[in-house]
Short mmCIF file of C-alpha atoms in Angstrom, two decimals:
data_model
loop_
_atom_site.label_atom_id
_atom_site.label_comp_id
_atom_site.label_asym_id
_atom_site.label_seq_id
_atom_site.Cartn_x
_atom_site.Cartn_y
_atom_site.Cartn_z
CA MET A 967 -5.58 31.91 -30.22
CA THR A 968 -2.35 32.67 -32.00
CA ILE A 969 0.49 34.60 -30.49
CA SER A 970 3.00 36.46 -32.59
CA HIS A 971 6.71 35.89 -32.60
CA ASP A 972 7.23 39.38 -31.17
CA GLU A 973 4.82 38.76 -28.33
CA ILE A 974 6.55 35.53 -27.40
CA ARG A 975 9.93 37.22 -27.41
CA GLU A 976 8.73 40.17 -25.31
CA LYS A 977 7.06 37.89 -22.77
CA VAL A 978 10.13 35.70 -22.47
CA ILE A 979 12.40 38.69 -21.99
CA ALA A 980 10.08 40.13 -19.34
CA THR A 981 9.81 36.78 -17.57
CA VAL A 982 13.54 36.08 -17.58
CA ALA A 983 14.31 39.64 -16.48
CA GLU A 984 11.95 39.42 -13.54
CA ALA A 985 13.06 35.96 -12.46
CA LEU A 986 16.76 36.82 -12.59
CA ASP A 987 16.48 40.35 -11.18
CA HIS A 988 17.58 42.22 -14.32
CA ARG A 989 16.08 45.13 -16.19
CA PRO A 990 14.52 43.98 -19.49
CA GLU A 991 17.01 46.06 -21.47
CA GLU A 992 19.81 44.02 -19.90
CA VAL A 993 18.38 40.83 -21.35
CA GLY A 994 19.47 40.17 -24.92
CA LEU A 995 18.18 37.51 -27.26
CA HIS A 996 21.52 35.75 -27.12
CA SER A 997 22.19 36.23 -23.43
CA SER A 998 23.10 32.92 -21.84
CA LEU A 999 20.77 32.50 -18.87
CA ILE A 1000 23.63 30.99 -16.85
CA ASP A 1001 26.73 32.82 -18.06
CA ASP A 1002 25.27 36.26 -18.72
CA LEU A 1003 22.26 36.51 -16.44
CA GLY A 1004 23.41 34.48 -13.44
CA ALA A 1005 20.78 31.73 -13.47
CA GLU A 1006 21.21 28.79 -11.10
CA SER A 1007 19.38 25.48 -11.23
CA ILE A 1008 16.46 26.63 -9.07
CA ASP A 1009 15.98 29.62 -11.35
CA PHE A 1010 15.06 27.26 -14.19
CA LEU A 1011 12.26 25.84 -12.04
CA ASP A 1012 11.10 29.38 -11.38
CA ILE A 1013 11.35 30.45 -15.02
CA ALA A 1014 9.51 27.34 -16.23
CA PHE A 1015 6.71 28.05 -13.75
CA ARG A 1016 6.49 31.69 -14.77
CA LEU A 1017 6.41 30.73 -18.47
CA GLU A 1018 3.66 28.21 -17.79
CA SER A 1019 1.59 30.97 -16.19
CA ALA A 1020 2.43 33.52 -18.87
CA PHE A 1021 1.64 31.25 -21.81
CA GLY A 1022 -1.02 29.01 -20.27
CA ILE A 1023 0.84 25.79 -21.02
CA GLU A 1024 2.48 23.04 -19.05
CA ILE A 1025 6.21 22.66 -19.41
CA PRO A 1026 7.29 19.15 -18.42
CA ASP A 1027 10.32 18.78 -16.17
CA ASP A 1028 13.59 19.43 -17.93
CA GLU A 1029 12.12 20.69 -21.18
CA ILE A 1030 13.57 24.14 -20.75
CA TRP A 1031 16.94 22.42 -20.32
CA VAL A 1032 16.59 20.66 -23.65
CA GLY A 1033 15.43 23.81 -25.38
CA ALA A 1034 18.90 24.37 -26.72
CA VAL A 1035 19.15 20.93 -28.31
CA GLY A 1036 15.58 19.96 -29.07
CA LYS A 1037 15.44 16.62 -27.24
CA LYS A 1038 16.27 14.95 -23.98
CA ASN A 1039 19.37 12.77 -23.58
CA PRO A 1040 21.00 13.65 -26.90
CA GLY A 1041 23.84 11.44 -28.15
CA PRO A 1042 27.25 12.87 -29.10
CA GLU A 1043 26.35 13.30 -32.77
CA GLU A 1044 23.07 14.97 -31.89
CA ILE A 1045 24.89 17.38 -29.61
CA ASP A 1046 27.37 18.19 -32.39
CA ALA A 1047 24.55 18.79 -34.87
CA ALA A 1048 22.58 20.91 -32.40
CA VAL A 1049 25.63 23.02 -31.55
CA ALA A 1050 26.35 23.53 -35.25
CA ALA A 1051 22.78 24.67 -35.79
CA LEU A 1052 22.97 27.01 -32.81
CA ARG A 1053 26.20 28.50 -34.16
CA GLU A 1054 24.25 29.42 -37.28
CA ARG A 1055 21.27 30.63 -35.27
CA MET A 1056 23.23 32.65 -32.68
CA PRO A 1057 26.39 33.94 -34.41
CA ASP A 1058 26.88 36.69 -31.83
CA TYR A 1059 26.66 34.31 -28.85
CA ARG A 1060 29.98 34.31 -26.96
CA TRP A 1061 31.11 30.94 -28.30
CA ASP A 1062 34.64 31.55 -27.04
CA ARG A 1063 33.40 30.84 -23.51
CA LEU A 1064 32.66 27.21 -24.38
CA PRO A 1065 35.15 24.49 -25.23
CA PRO A 1066 35.70 23.98 -28.98
CA LYS A 1067 33.61 20.82 -28.88
CA PRO A 1068 30.87 21.36 -26.28
CA GLY A 1069 29.65 18.26 -24.44
CA ARG A 1070 26.51 17.38 -22.53
CA THR A 1071 27.49 19.29 -19.40
CA ASP A 1072 27.97 22.47 -21.42
CA LEU A 1073 24.45 22.37 -22.81
CA PRO A 1074 22.71 24.29 -20.01
CA ARG A 1075 25.05 27.20 -20.68
CA LEU A 1076 23.71 27.28 -24.22
CA ILE A 1077 20.21 28.08 -23.01
CA THR A 1078 19.59 31.62 -24.16
CA VAL A 1079 16.53 33.79 -24.46
CA GLN A 1080 16.55 32.75 -28.13
CA THR A 1081 16.48 29.02 -27.36
CA VAL A 1082 13.62 29.55 -24.91
CA VAL A 1083 11.72 31.51 -27.57
CA ASP A 1084 12.46 28.73 -30.08
CA TYR A 1085 11.14 26.13 -27.64
CA LEU A 1086 7.94 28.09 -27.00
CA GLU A 1087 7.35 28.65 -30.70
CA ARG A 1088 7.53 24.90 -31.23
CA ARG A 1089 5.15 24.35 -28.33
CA LEU A 1090 2.65 27.01 -29.35
CA ALA A 1091 2.70 26.28 -33.07
CA MET B 1374 30.29 36.44 26.18
CA ALA B 1375 30.75 39.81 24.51
CA VAL B 1376 28.11 41.55 22.44
CA THR B 1377 30.16 43.48 19.91
CA GLY B 1378 27.51 44.23 17.31
CA LEU B 1379 23.86 45.25 17.33
CA GLY B 1380 21.36 45.41 14.48
CA LEU B 1381 17.69 46.30 14.43
CA VAL B 1382 14.74 46.73 12.11
CA SER B 1383 11.59 47.81 13.93
CA PRO B 1384 8.42 49.81 13.38
CA LEU B 1385 10.26 52.65 15.14
CA GLY B 1386 13.08 52.77 12.60
CA ILE B 1387 15.49 50.97 10.31
CA GLY B 1388 18.64 50.50 12.35
CA VAL B 1389 19.56 50.61 16.03
CA GLU B 1390 20.15 54.37 16.16
CA ALA B 1391 16.97 55.25 14.25
CA THR B 1392 14.90 53.02 16.52
CA TRP B 1393 16.58 54.29 19.66
CA ARG B 1394 16.04 57.90 18.62
CA THR B 1395 12.34 57.34 17.99
CA LEU B 1396 12.06 55.47 21.28
CA SER B 1397 13.80 58.25 23.21
CA GLU B 1398 11.93 61.09 21.54
CA GLY B 1399 8.55 59.49 22.05
CA GLY B 1400 7.50 59.31 18.40
CA GLY B 1401 6.72 56.40 16.18
CA PRO B 1402 3.85 55.27 14.05
CA ALA B 1403 0.41 54.84 15.58
CA PRO B 1404 -0.84 51.28 15.64
CA SER B 1405 -3.31 50.46 12.91
CA ALA B 1406 -5.86 47.76 12.37
CA GLY B 1407 -3.29 46.44 9.88
CA PRO B 1408 -4.40 43.82 7.41
CA TYR B 1409 -6.87 42.34 9.88
CA GLY B 1410 -9.53 44.96 10.48
CA GLY B 1411 -12.38 44.32 12.84
CA SER B 1412 -10.44 42.68 15.64
CA ARG B 1413 -9.33 43.95 19.03
CA ALA B 1414 -5.71 43.39 17.99
CA GLU B 1415 -3.64 46.12 16.40
CA VAL B 1416 -0.51 46.13 14.28
CA ARG B 1417 2.63 48.24 14.13
CA GLU B 1418 4.40 47.73 10.83
CA VAL B 1419 7.88 48.56 9.57
CA ALA B 1420 7.63 51.38 7.04
CA GLY B 1421 10.07 52.63 4.44
CA PHE B 1422 12.13 49.45 4.37
CA ASP B 1423 14.03 48.79 1.13
CA PRO B 1424 15.40 45.23 1.26
CA ARG B 1425 17.44 45.79 -1.89
CA ALA B 1426 19.77 48.08 0.04
CA HIS B 1427 20.76 45.19 2.32
CA PHE B 1428 21.15 42.28 -0.09
CA ALA B 1429 24.63 41.61 -1.46
CA ILE B 1430 23.01 39.17 -3.92
CA PRO B 1431 19.81 40.90 -5.13
CA LYS B 1432 18.56 37.88 -7.08
CA ALA B 1433 18.11 36.12 -3.74
CA LEU B 1434 15.31 38.56 -2.85
CA LYS B 1435 12.82 36.42 -4.74
CA LEU B 1436 13.67 33.56 -2.37
CA THR B 1437 12.93 35.52 0.78
CA ASP B 1438 9.90 36.45 2.80
CA ARG B 1439 9.50 39.66 4.76
CA ARG B 1440 10.96 38.35 8.04
CA THR B 1441 14.05 37.07 6.23
CA ARG B 1442 14.61 40.47 4.65
CA PHE B 1443 14.43 42.11 8.07
CA ALA B 1444 16.87 39.50 9.39
CA VAL B 1445 19.40 40.10 6.63
CA ALA B 1446 19.28 43.87 7.16
CA ALA B 1447 19.71 43.59 10.94
CA ALA B 1448 22.46 40.95 10.64
CA ARG B 1449 24.47 43.10 8.28
CA GLU B 1450 24.08 46.06 10.61
CA ALA B 1451 25.28 43.97 13.58
CA LEU B 1452 28.35 42.79 11.67
CA ALA B 1453 29.18 46.29 10.45
CA ASP B 1454 28.67 47.60 14.00
CA ALA B 1455 31.21 45.01 15.18
CA GLY B 1456 33.73 46.23 12.61
CA LEU B 1457 33.17 43.17 10.42
CA ALA B 1458 31.47 44.68 7.38
CA GLY B 1459 33.66 43.11 4.70
CA PRO B 1460 34.20 39.47 3.78
CA LEU B 1461 34.59 37.37 6.92
CA ALA B 1462 38.13 36.18 7.60
CA GLU B 1463 37.16 32.65 8.66
CA PRO B 1464 33.66 32.02 7.31
CA ALA B 1465 33.46 28.47 8.67
CA ARG B 1466 33.90 29.83 12.21
CA VAL B 1467 30.89 32.16 11.95
CA GLY B 1468 27.55 30.69 13.01
CA VAL B 1469 24.02 31.92 12.51
CA VAL B 1470 21.15 31.08 14.86
CA ILE B 1471 17.89 33.01 14.59
CA GLY B 1472 14.55 32.67 16.31
CA SER B 1473 11.27 33.09 14.49
CA SER B 1474 7.75 31.80 14.81
CA GLY B 1475 7.82 30.99 11.11
CA SER B 1476 7.10 32.23 7.64
CA ASP B 1477 3.92 34.01 6.66
CA LEU B 1478 3.43 31.09 4.21
CA MET B 1479 2.40 33.58 1.51
CA ALA B 1480 -1.23 33.08 2.43
CA GLU B 1481 -2.46 35.23 -0.44
CA GLU B 1482 -0.86 32.93 -2.97
CA ILE B 1483 -2.22 29.83 -1.28
CA ALA B 1484 -5.68 31.37 -1.22
CA GLY B 1485 -5.35 32.22 -4.91
CA VAL B 1486 -4.45 28.65 -5.81
CA LEU B 1487 -7.27 27.19 -3.76
CA ARG B 1488 -9.90 29.60 -5.08
CA GLY B 1489 -9.35 28.45 -8.66
CA GLU B 1490 -12.06 27.03 -10.85
CA GLY B 1491 -14.88 25.23 -9.03
CA SER B 1492 -13.15 22.21 -7.60
CA PRO B 1493 -15.03 20.23 -4.97
CA GLY B 1494 -11.82 19.55 -3.08
CA SER B 1495 -10.89 20.54 0.42
CA VAL B 1496 -7.60 20.55 2.27
CA GLN B 1497 -8.63 17.31 3.95
CA GLU B 1498 -8.47 15.58 0.57
CA ILE B 1499 -4.72 15.28 0.56
CA PRO B 1500 -4.18 14.07 -3.04
CA TRP B 1501 -6.35 16.87 -4.41
CA PHE B 1502 -4.78 19.43 -2.12
CA ALA B 1503 -1.23 18.35 -2.93
CA SER B 1504 -1.69 18.19 -6.69
CA ARG B 1505 -3.56 21.47 -6.76
CA MET B 1506 -0.97 23.20 -4.64
CA LEU B 1507 1.97 21.73 -6.50
CA ALA B 1508 0.52 22.73 -9.85
CA GLY B 1509 -0.50 26.20 -8.79
CA LEU B 1510 2.30 27.45 -6.57
CA ASN B 1511 5.65 28.58 -7.84
CA PRO B 1512 8.13 25.77 -7.06
CA LEU B 1513 10.18 28.33 -5.15
CA TRP B 1514 7.33 28.65 -2.62
CA LEU B 1515 8.79 25.93 -0.45
CA LEU B 1516 12.25 27.46 -0.52
CA ILE B 1517 10.85 30.80 0.56
CA ASN B 1518 8.67 29.42 3.32
CA LEU B 1519 10.70 26.66 4.94
CA PRO B 1520 11.06 27.75 8.56
CA ASN B 1521 14.85 27.53 8.53
CA MET B 1522 15.30 29.79 5.52
CA VAL B 1523 15.66 32.88 7.67
CA SER B 1524 19.03 31.69 9.03
CA ALA B 1525 20.04 30.18 5.69
CA HIS B 1526 19.61 33.45 3.83
CA VAL B 1527 21.39 35.49 6.48
CA ALA B 1528 24.33 33.10 6.18
CA ILE B 1529 24.32 33.34 2.38
CA GLN B 1530 24.15 37.11 2.38
CA VAL B 1531 26.85 37.69 4.99
CA GLY B 1532 29.02 34.75 3.95
CA ALA B 1533 28.82 32.82 7.24
CA GLN B 1534 29.64 29.15 6.69
CA GLY B 1535 29.58 27.97 10.29
CA PRO B 1536 26.76 26.17 12.13
CA ASN B 1537 23.32 27.34 11.05
CA THR B 1538 20.06 26.82 12.91
CA THR B 1539 16.64 28.35 13.29
CA VAL B 1540 14.89 28.24 16.66
CA MET B 1541 11.13 27.83 16.39
CA THR B 1542 9.86 28.18 19.94
CA ASP B 1543 7.54 31.00 19.02
CA TRP B 1544 7.46 33.84 21.56
CA VAL B 1545 10.66 32.77 23.30
CA ALA B 1546 12.53 31.90 20.08
CA GLY B 1547 14.59 35.09 19.92
CA LEU B 1548 16.10 34.76 23.38
CA GLN B 1549 16.57 31.01 23.01
CA ALA B 1550 18.53 31.66 19.82
CA VAL B 1551 20.81 34.01 21.75
CA GLY B 1552 21.29 31.36 24.45
CA GLU B 1553 22.10 28.78 21.79
CA GLY B 1554 24.54 31.17 20.14
CA CYS B 1555 26.39 31.65 23.42
CA ALA B 1556 26.60 27.87 23.83
CA TRP B 1557 28.13 27.46 20.36
CA ILE B 1558 30.94 29.80 21.28
CA GLU B 1559 31.44 28.24 24.71
CA SER B 1560 31.64 24.75 23.19
CA GLY B 1561 34.04 25.85 20.46
CA GLU B 1562 31.66 25.31 17.56
CA ALA B 1563 32.04 28.89 16.40
CA ASP B 1564 34.13 32.00 17.09
CA LEU B 1565 31.50 34.50 16.02
CA VAL B 1566 27.73 34.07 16.09
CA VAL B 1567 25.09 36.20 14.42
CA THR B 1568 21.99 35.67 16.52
CA GLY B 1569 18.61 37.16 17.30
CA GLY B 1570 15.09 36.97 16.00
CA ALA B 1571 13.03 37.97 12.99
CA GLU B 1572 9.31 38.17 12.39
CA THR B 1573 6.69 39.75 10.18
CA ALA B 1574 3.35 41.05 11.37
CA SER B 1575 1.70 39.75 8.20
CA LEU B 1576 0.78 36.38 9.61
CA PRO B 1577 -2.85 35.69 8.70
CA PHE B 1578 -2.72 32.08 9.90
CA VAL B 1579 -1.28 33.06 13.26
CA PHE B 1580 -3.65 35.97 13.60
CA GLY B 1581 -6.61 33.78 12.72
CA ALA B 1582 -5.55 31.12 15.21
CA TYR B 1583 -5.08 33.66 18.01
CA GLU B 1584 -8.43 35.21 17.31
CA ALA B 1585 -10.14 31.84 17.16
CA ALA B 1586 -8.52 30.94 20.48
CA GLY B 1587 -9.85 34.14 22.05
CA LEU B 1588 -6.32 35.35 22.83
CA PHE B 1589 -7.07 38.97 21.97
CA GLU B 1590 -9.98 39.02 24.38
CA ALA B 1591 -8.17 37.23 27.17
CA PHE B 1592 -6.64 40.30 28.75
CA PRO B 1593 -8.39 42.97 30.76
CA GLU B 1594 -9.09 46.23 28.97
CA ARG B 1595 -6.69 48.16 31.20
CA GLU B 1596 -3.78 46.03 29.95
CA GLY B 1597 -4.37 47.30 26.45
CA PRO B 1598 -4.93 45.56 23.14
CA PHE B 1599 -2.61 42.95 21.69
CA VAL B 1600 -0.34 44.88 19.34
CA PHE B 1601 1.52 42.86 16.73
CA GLY B 1602 4.92 44.19 15.82
CA GLU B 1603 7.50 43.06 13.32
CA GLY B 1604 11.16 43.41 12.49
CA ALA B 1605 14.43 41.83 13.52
CA GLY B 1606 16.90 42.24 16.35
CA MET B 1607 20.41 40.86 15.86
CA LEU B 1608 23.51 40.60 18.02
CA LEU B 1609 27.05 39.67 17.12
CA LEU B 1610 28.51 37.48 19.85
CA GLU B 1611 32.10 36.54 20.49
CA GLU B 1612 34.15 35.38 23.43
CA ALA B 1613 35.14 38.41 25.52
CA GLY B 1614 38.89 37.72 25.31
CA ARG B 1615 38.69 37.45 21.55
CA ALA B 1616 36.84 40.75 21.35
CA GLU B 1617 39.49 42.38 23.48
CA ARG B 1618 42.36 40.97 21.38
CA ARG B 1619 40.93 42.35 18.19
CA GLY B 1620 40.15 45.67 19.84
CA ALA B 1621 36.40 45.44 19.33
CA ARG B 1622 34.08 47.77 21.16
CA VAL B 1623 31.97 45.75 23.61
CA HIS B 1624 28.37 46.91 24.11
CA ALA B 1625 27.73 44.51 26.96
CA LEU B 1626 28.53 41.05 28.28
CA ILE B 1627 26.05 38.18 28.37
CA ASP B 1628 26.98 35.99 31.31
CA GLY B 1629 23.87 33.99 32.05
CA TYR B 1630 21.10 32.20 30.24
CA GLY B 1631 18.21 30.08 31.37
CA ALA B 1632 15.32 28.40 29.59
CA ALA B 1633 12.47 26.38 30.95
CA GLY B 1634 9.09 24.89 30.23
CA SER B 1635 6.05 24.58 32.44
CA VAL B 1636 4.79 21.48 34.16
CA SER B 1637 1.16 20.83 34.87
CA ASP B 1638 1.71 20.31 38.59
CA ASP B 1639 0.39 23.45 40.22
CA GLY B 1640 2.82 23.04 43.09
CA GLY B 1641 5.87 23.41 40.83
CA ARG B 1642 7.71 26.57 39.94
CA ASP B 1643 6.62 28.12 36.70
CA ALA B 1644 8.82 28.51 33.65
CA VAL B 1645 9.67 32.18 34.02
CA GLU B 1646 10.81 31.68 37.60
CA VAL B 1647 13.04 28.75 36.65
CA ALA B 1648 14.50 30.54 33.62
CA VAL B 1649 15.29 33.72 35.53
CA LEU B 1650 16.89 31.86 38.43
CA GLU B 1651 18.98 29.76 36.04
CA ALA B 1652 20.21 32.86 34.24
CA LEU B 1653 21.11 34.56 37.51
CA GLU B 1654 22.87 31.46 38.81
CA ALA B 1655 24.86 31.08 35.58
CA ALA B 1656 25.90 34.71 35.93
CA GLY B 1657 27.00 34.07 39.50
CA THR B 1658 24.65 36.69 40.83
CA GLY B 1659 21.24 37.05 42.44
CA PRO B 1660 18.11 39.19 42.38
CA GLY B 1661 19.78 41.75 44.63
CA GLU B 1662 22.21 42.71 41.88
CA VAL B 1663 19.65 43.25 39.11
CA ASP B 1664 19.21 46.88 38.09
CA ALA B 1665 16.67 46.44 35.30
CA VAL B 1666 14.43 43.82 33.76
CA GLY B 1667 13.46 43.80 30.12
CA LEU B 1668 10.23 41.96 29.51
CA ALA B 1669 9.14 41.05 26.02
CA SER B 1670 5.47 41.20 26.77
CA VAL B 1671 2.52 40.69 24.47
CA LEU B 1672 0.57 43.55 25.90
CA SER B 1673 0.63 47.17 25.05
CA ARG B 1674 0.50 48.64 28.55
CA ARG B 1675 1.78 46.27 31.21
CA PRO B 1676 2.76 42.65 31.72
CA TYR B 1677 -0.03 40.24 32.37
CA GLY B 1678 -0.60 38.34 35.56
CA ALA B 1679 1.46 35.21 34.94
CA GLU B 1680 4.45 37.27 33.81
CA ARG B 1681 4.23 39.48 36.90
CA ASP B 1682 3.80 36.60 39.31
CA GLY B 1683 6.67 34.52 37.93
CA LEU B 1684 9.00 37.49 37.94
CA ALA B 1685 7.97 38.47 41.46
CA ARG B 1686 8.91 35.04 42.78
CA ALA B 1687 12.22 34.93 40.90
CA LEU B 1688 13.18 38.44 42.00
CA ALA B 1689 12.40 37.63 45.60
CA GLY B 1690 10.30 40.66 46.34
CA ARG B 1691 12.46 43.18 44.52
CA GLU B 1692 10.15 43.32 41.49
CA ARG B 1693 8.62 46.62 42.61
CA GLU B 1694 11.93 48.45 42.95
CA ILE B 1695 13.60 47.12 39.79
CA PRO B 1696 12.68 49.17 36.71
CA LEU B 1697 10.77 47.11 34.20
CA HIS B 1698 11.60 47.84 30.59
CA ALA B 1699 8.82 46.73 28.28
CA TYR B 1700 9.50 47.97 24.77
CA SER B 1701 6.66 46.20 23.02
CA PRO B 1702 4.12 48.89 23.95
CA ARG B 1703 6.15 51.07 21.58
CA THR B 1704 7.52 48.59 19.06
CA GLY B 1705 4.62 46.17 18.97
CA PHE B 1706 5.05 42.55 20.01
CA ALA B 1707 7.02 40.77 17.31
CA LEU B 1708 6.34 37.19 18.47
CA GLY B 1709 9.51 35.12 17.89
CA ALA B 1710 11.63 38.23 17.36
CA SER B 1711 10.37 40.03 20.45
CA GLY B 1712 12.96 38.76 22.92
CA ALA B 1713 15.84 39.59 20.59
CA ILE B 1714 14.51 43.05 19.73
CA ASP B 1715 14.07 43.78 23.42
CA LEU B 1716 17.54 42.45 24.24
CA VAL B 1717 19.11 44.76 21.66
CA LEU B 1718 17.23 47.70 23.17
CA LEU B 1719 18.09 46.64 26.71
CA VAL B 1720 21.81 46.45 25.82
CA LYS B 1721 21.49 49.87 24.27
CA SER B 1722 19.83 51.22 27.42
CA LEU B 1723 22.59 49.75 29.63
CA ALA B 1724 25.08 51.77 27.64
CA ALA B 1725 22.92 54.88 27.90
CA GLN B 1726 22.15 54.75 31.64
CA ALA B 1727 25.04 55.31 33.97
CA GLY B 1728 23.16 53.83 36.91
CA ALA B 1729 22.26 50.43 35.51
CA GLY B 1730 25.00 47.86 35.29
CA ARG B 1731 23.15 44.55 35.29
CA ALA B 1732 19.92 43.61 33.56
CA LEU B 1733 17.80 40.60 32.73
CA CYS B 1734 15.87 40.13 29.51
CA THR B 1735 13.01 37.71 29.75
CA SER B 1736 10.56 36.16 27.32
CA ILE B 1737 7.50 34.15 28.19
CA GLY B 1738 5.74 31.95 25.66
CA TYR B 1739 2.04 31.28 25.65
CA SER B 1740 2.80 27.56 25.64
CA GLY B 1741 4.50 27.86 28.99
CA GLN B 1742 8.08 28.21 27.84
CA ALA B 1743 10.31 30.95 29.13
CA ALA B 1744 13.83 32.16 28.54
CA SER B 1745 16.00 34.68 30.30
CA VAL B 1746 19.34 36.26 29.42
CA ALA B 1747 21.54 37.99 32.00
CA VAL B 1748 23.50 40.89 30.63
CA ARG B 1749 25.85 43.40 32.23
CA ARG B 1750 27.84 46.38 31.17
CA GLN B 1751 31.52 45.65 30.64
CA GLY B 1752 33.52 46.66 33.64
CA GLU B 1753 30.74 45.90 36.12
CA THR B 1754 31.85 43.27 38.58
CA PRO B 1755 30.01 40.01 37.97
#
């Protein structure tokens, strides 16, 4: 069974909206789950569980967290490269909220609806 | 100890005034078979309750069960009633202690997980049960259903950073929470305490256990069916001098508290007698001074034998002349919240009745525990 890009995006928006108590129209592709939508650490557990149910997959611990970078425990160069790629991918993300050279602890703030969609597309491909 | 704020969610109304009005006018919803048709027990449920209106942080709603939502609403009402609606001036000096018999455990979700595709497992097979439950239940399930979450969420929503505890002594939990709250203030642990009880009537495990134990059949027909209620009753407590200094309106003073358990020796005094006498002694008074008794009873028409007998002994023969206030025939019996709901209503009735200056509120648990709170109108001599 294949699922279209649009379907993935709509399901992610609906899931994130419900989990974080927003209306779907308040959830943009480049909304930071933490900075824009108010997610806390337990919300990522909740969102991962809801995505597992919605897409019929298992999401190992922490994978949603690495969605923005593509791997666990990235080194400094990998973080730089991932951030550069995300700047290309999400030009209208509010980059001014992050330090000029984001580090490991800034990565969760880079989790957006887009990075979750990207992660799921990799998983479902 | 001054009661400067009252809050209530009950099947008779959302809020103290709404409930009191329904109580006084004689209306209220008829009991229904509720979610558990086919039993002798009945249910009175809270209707028209919108939790969103009471949550300062709406996202937290997904972390709360029904009893916790009632508790938050009633706690906020009690604080607002005490003139403390805004951010609390000294959050670390505000405690929260709430009684409840527990969460409803989201039985529907558990049942859904266990139904699943034809597994041979049973709950006795712990590894199967645990892995199945962990895989199938939202990881937030535990956070919603931990027994102490009711007090935790009230504290989060009202911004109370002081001591925080949940009392789990089932039917007497609400009054024991109030007793504990008074002790916190007396010992200097807190200046203000939000206290009371909260419960939901949607408790399939409890209902099933009661039915299996024959509890619903244990009472004579004339005493009426067991009517589950639900809701929350909350009080804001503070030391009387403090209340006076800040110019707070005082609904009533709590000046005595007693709690007791039963012993198996038939020759001993039973729990309700001990609890009532302790409360009266702490208040420096005796049965002769009591104008009214509030009894959080399980039954819909009248207290059952053990309640009557224990009270009769403690009240030294005055039990027939002292008016007995039993609100649960109207509100339903809200288990761990019942004592607190009844105490809120009893305080309200003290204010409404010119003749009654001193009252006792008493809860009796089916496991032999009892608690009693002595309350008097401000200005009455102790």
